[in-house]
mmCIF file of C-alpha atoms in Angstrom:
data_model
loop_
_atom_site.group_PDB
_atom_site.id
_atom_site.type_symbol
_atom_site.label_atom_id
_atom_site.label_comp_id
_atom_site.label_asym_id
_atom_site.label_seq_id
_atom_site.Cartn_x
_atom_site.Cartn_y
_atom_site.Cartn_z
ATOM 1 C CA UNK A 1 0.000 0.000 0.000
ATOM 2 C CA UNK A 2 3.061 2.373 0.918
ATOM 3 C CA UNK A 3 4.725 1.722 -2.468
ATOM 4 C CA UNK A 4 1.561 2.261 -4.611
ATOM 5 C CA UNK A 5 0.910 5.531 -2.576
ATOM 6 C CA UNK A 6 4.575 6.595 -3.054
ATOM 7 C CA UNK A 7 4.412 5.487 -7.258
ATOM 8 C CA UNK A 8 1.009 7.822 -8.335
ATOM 9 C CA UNK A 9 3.313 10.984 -8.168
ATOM 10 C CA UNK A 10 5.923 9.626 -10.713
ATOM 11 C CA UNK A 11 3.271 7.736 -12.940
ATOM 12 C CA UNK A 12 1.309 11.492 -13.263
ATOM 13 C CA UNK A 13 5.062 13.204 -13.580
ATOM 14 C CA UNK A 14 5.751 10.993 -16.341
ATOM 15 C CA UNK A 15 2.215 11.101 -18.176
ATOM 16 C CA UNK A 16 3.139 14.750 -18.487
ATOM 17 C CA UNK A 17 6.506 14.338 -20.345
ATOM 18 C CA UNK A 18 5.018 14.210 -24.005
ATOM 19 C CA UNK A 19 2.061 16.598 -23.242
ATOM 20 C CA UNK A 20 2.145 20.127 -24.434
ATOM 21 C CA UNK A 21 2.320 22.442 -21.102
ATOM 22 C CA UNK A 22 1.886 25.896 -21.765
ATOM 23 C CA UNK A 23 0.920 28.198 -24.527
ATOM 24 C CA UNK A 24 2.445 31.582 -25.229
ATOM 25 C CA UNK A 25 0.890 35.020 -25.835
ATOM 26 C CA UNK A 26 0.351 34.368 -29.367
ATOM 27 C CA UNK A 27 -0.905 30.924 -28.689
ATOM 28 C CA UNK A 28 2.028 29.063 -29.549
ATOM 29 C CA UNK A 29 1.835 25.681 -28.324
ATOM 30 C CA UNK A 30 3.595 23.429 -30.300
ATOM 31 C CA UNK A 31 7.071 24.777 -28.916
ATOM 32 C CA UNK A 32 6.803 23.663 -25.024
ATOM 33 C CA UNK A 33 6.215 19.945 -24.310
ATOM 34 C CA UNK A 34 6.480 19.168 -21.222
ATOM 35 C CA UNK A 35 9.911 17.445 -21.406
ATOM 36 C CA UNK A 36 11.450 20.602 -23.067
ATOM 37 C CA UNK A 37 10.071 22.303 -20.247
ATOM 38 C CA UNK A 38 12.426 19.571 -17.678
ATOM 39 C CA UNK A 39 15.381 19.213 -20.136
ATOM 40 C CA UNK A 40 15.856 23.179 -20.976
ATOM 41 C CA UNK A 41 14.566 24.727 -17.830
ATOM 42 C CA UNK A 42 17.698 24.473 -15.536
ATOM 43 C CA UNK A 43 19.546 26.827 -18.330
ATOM 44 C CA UNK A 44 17.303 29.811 -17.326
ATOM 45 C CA UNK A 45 15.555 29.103 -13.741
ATOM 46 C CA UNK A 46 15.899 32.868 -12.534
ATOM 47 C CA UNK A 47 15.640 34.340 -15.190
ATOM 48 C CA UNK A 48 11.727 35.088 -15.103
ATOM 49 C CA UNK A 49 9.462 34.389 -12.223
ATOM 50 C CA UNK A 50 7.945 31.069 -14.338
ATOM 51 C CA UNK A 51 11.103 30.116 -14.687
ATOM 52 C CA UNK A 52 11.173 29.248 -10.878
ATOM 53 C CA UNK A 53 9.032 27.283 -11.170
ATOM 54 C CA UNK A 54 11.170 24.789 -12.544
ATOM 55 C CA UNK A 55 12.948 23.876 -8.983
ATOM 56 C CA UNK A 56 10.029 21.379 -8.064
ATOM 57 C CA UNK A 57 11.336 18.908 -10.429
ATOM 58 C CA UNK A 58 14.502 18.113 -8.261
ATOM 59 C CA UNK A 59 11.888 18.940 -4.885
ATOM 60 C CA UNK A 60 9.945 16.203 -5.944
ATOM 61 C CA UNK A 61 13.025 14.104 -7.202
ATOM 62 C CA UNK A 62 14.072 14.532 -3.390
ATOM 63 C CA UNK A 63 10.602 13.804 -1.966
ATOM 64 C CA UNK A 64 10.318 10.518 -3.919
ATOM 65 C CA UNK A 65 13.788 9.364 -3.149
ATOM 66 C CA UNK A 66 13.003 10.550 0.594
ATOM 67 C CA UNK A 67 9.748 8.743 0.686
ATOM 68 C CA UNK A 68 11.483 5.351 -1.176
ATOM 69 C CA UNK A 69 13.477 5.474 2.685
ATOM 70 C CA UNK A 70 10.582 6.196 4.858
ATOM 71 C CA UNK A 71 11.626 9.705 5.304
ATOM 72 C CA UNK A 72 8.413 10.556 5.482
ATOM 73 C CA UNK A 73 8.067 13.826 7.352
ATOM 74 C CA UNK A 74 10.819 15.018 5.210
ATOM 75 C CA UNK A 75 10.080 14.119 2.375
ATOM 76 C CA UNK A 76 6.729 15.771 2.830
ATOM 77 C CA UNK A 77 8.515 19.212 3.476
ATOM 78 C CA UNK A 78 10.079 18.680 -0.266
ATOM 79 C CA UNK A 79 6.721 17.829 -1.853
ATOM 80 C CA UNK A 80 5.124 20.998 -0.216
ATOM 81 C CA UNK A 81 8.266 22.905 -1.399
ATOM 82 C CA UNK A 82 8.285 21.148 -4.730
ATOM 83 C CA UNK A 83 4.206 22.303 -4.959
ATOM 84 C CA UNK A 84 5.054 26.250 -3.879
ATOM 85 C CA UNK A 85 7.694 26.086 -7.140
ATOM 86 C CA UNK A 86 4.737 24.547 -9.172
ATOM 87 C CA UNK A 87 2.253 27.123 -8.875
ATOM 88 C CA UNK A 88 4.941 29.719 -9.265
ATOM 89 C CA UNK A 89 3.618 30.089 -12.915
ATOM 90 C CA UNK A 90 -0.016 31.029 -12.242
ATOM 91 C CA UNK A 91 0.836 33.681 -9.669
ATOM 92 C CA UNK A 92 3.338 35.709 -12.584
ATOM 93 C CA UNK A 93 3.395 33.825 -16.175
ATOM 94 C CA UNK A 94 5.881 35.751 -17.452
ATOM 95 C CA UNK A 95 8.893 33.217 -18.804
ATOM 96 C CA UNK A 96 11.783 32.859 -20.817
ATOM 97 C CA UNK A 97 10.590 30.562 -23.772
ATOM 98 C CA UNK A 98 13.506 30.616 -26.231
ATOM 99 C CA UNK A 99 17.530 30.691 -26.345
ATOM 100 C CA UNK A 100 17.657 34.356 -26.819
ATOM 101 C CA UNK A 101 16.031 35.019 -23.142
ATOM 102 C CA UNK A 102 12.746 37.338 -24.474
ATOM 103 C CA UNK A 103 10.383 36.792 -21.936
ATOM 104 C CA UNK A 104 6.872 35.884 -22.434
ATOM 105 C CA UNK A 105 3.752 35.523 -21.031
ATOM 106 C CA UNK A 106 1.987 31.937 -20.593
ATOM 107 C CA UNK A 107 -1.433 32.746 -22.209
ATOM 108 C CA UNK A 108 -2.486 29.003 -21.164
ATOM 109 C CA UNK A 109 -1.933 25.997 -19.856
ATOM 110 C CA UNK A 110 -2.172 22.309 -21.245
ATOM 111 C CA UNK A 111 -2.143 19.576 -20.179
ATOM 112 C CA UNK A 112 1.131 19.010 -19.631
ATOM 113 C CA UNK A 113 1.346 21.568 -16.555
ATOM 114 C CA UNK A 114 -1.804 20.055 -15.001
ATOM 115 C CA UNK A 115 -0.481 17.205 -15.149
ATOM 116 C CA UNK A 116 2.617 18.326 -13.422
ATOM 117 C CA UNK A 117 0.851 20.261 -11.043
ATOM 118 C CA UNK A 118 -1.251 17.304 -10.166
ATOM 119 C CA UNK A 119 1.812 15.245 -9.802
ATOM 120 C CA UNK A 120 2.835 17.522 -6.846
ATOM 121 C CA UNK A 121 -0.243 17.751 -5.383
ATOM 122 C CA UNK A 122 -0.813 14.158 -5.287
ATOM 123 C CA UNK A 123 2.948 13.439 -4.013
ATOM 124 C CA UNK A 124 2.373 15.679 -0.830
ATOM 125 C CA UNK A 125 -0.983 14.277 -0.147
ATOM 126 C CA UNK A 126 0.304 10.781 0.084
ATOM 127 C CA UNK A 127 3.077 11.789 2.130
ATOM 128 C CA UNK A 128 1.240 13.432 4.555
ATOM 129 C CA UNK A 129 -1.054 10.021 4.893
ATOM 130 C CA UNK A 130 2.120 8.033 5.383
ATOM 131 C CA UNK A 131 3.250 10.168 7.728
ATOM 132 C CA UNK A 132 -0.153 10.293 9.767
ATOM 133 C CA UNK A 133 -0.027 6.775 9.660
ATOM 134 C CA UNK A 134 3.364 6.203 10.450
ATOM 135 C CA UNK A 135 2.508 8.581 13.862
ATOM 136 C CA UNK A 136 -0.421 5.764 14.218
ATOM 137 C CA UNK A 137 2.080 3.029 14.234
ATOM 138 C CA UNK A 138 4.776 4.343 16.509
ATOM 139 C CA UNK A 139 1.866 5.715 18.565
ATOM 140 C CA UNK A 140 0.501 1.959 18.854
ATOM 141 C CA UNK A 141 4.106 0.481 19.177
ATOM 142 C CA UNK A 142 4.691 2.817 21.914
ATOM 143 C CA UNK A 143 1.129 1.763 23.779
ATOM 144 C CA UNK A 144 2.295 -1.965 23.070
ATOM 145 C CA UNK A 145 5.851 -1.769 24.956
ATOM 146 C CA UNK A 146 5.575 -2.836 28.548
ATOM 147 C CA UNK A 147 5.892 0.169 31.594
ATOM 148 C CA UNK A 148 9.637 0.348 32.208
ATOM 149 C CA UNK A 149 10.244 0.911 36.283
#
């Protein structure tokens, strides 16, 4: 159950890959897939505010890794980081889309972002059930061991 909750972020990370994500002022949206977005977006991540947004891929690289070694409650501070950087975008859409650095503004989002954004969402939601669970079991461990004195 732990391993299926902890593999529904990845599977919806991965669905996004081929999927357009966002669409430019003049409705361009055959330049952006979603893995163009992950492959290119380290070369310009402060260079506009959308650009940020890129930093939840390696949040939520940390939170699955973290998660994979029952890091639970840490791993759950990187997914809510990794969801902050993911709705970067909708609070300012202006972004660097091409090598020459103009910045433009996302007009839209596809698929591909909600994807993305549902990835996140989903990945801190499941780690803050394992976590409240995992309390539940130490809590019930701790009411199982014997009165020391």
């Amino acid at each position: 159950m732990k391993r299926l909750l902890l593999l529904l972020s990845p599977l919806l990370f991965f669905a996004c890959l081929p999927m357009r994500a966002v669409c430019t002022g003049n409705f361009d949206c055959s330049r952006w897939p979603a893995y163009g977005i992950l492959l290119f977006g380290w070369m310009a991540p402060f260079a506009a505010p959308a650009n940020i947004g890129w930093w939840a891929n390696p949040m939520l690289l940390i939170s699955w890794v973290m998660g994979l070694q029952w890091k639970y409650r840490s791993a759950a501070g990187a997914a809510g980081a990794a969801l902050i950087f993911c709705l970067i975008p909708l609070v300012d859409p202006d972004a660097v889309m091409n090598e020459g650095g103009i910045i433009e503004k996302i007009a839209s989002y596809r698929a591909g972002y909600y994807l993305w954004l549902a990835s996140a969402v989903v990945n801190l939601a499941c780690l803050l059930v394992l976590v409240r669970l995992d309390g539940q079991g130490m809590s019930a461990k701790l009411a199982e061991s014997p009165p020391s004195g």
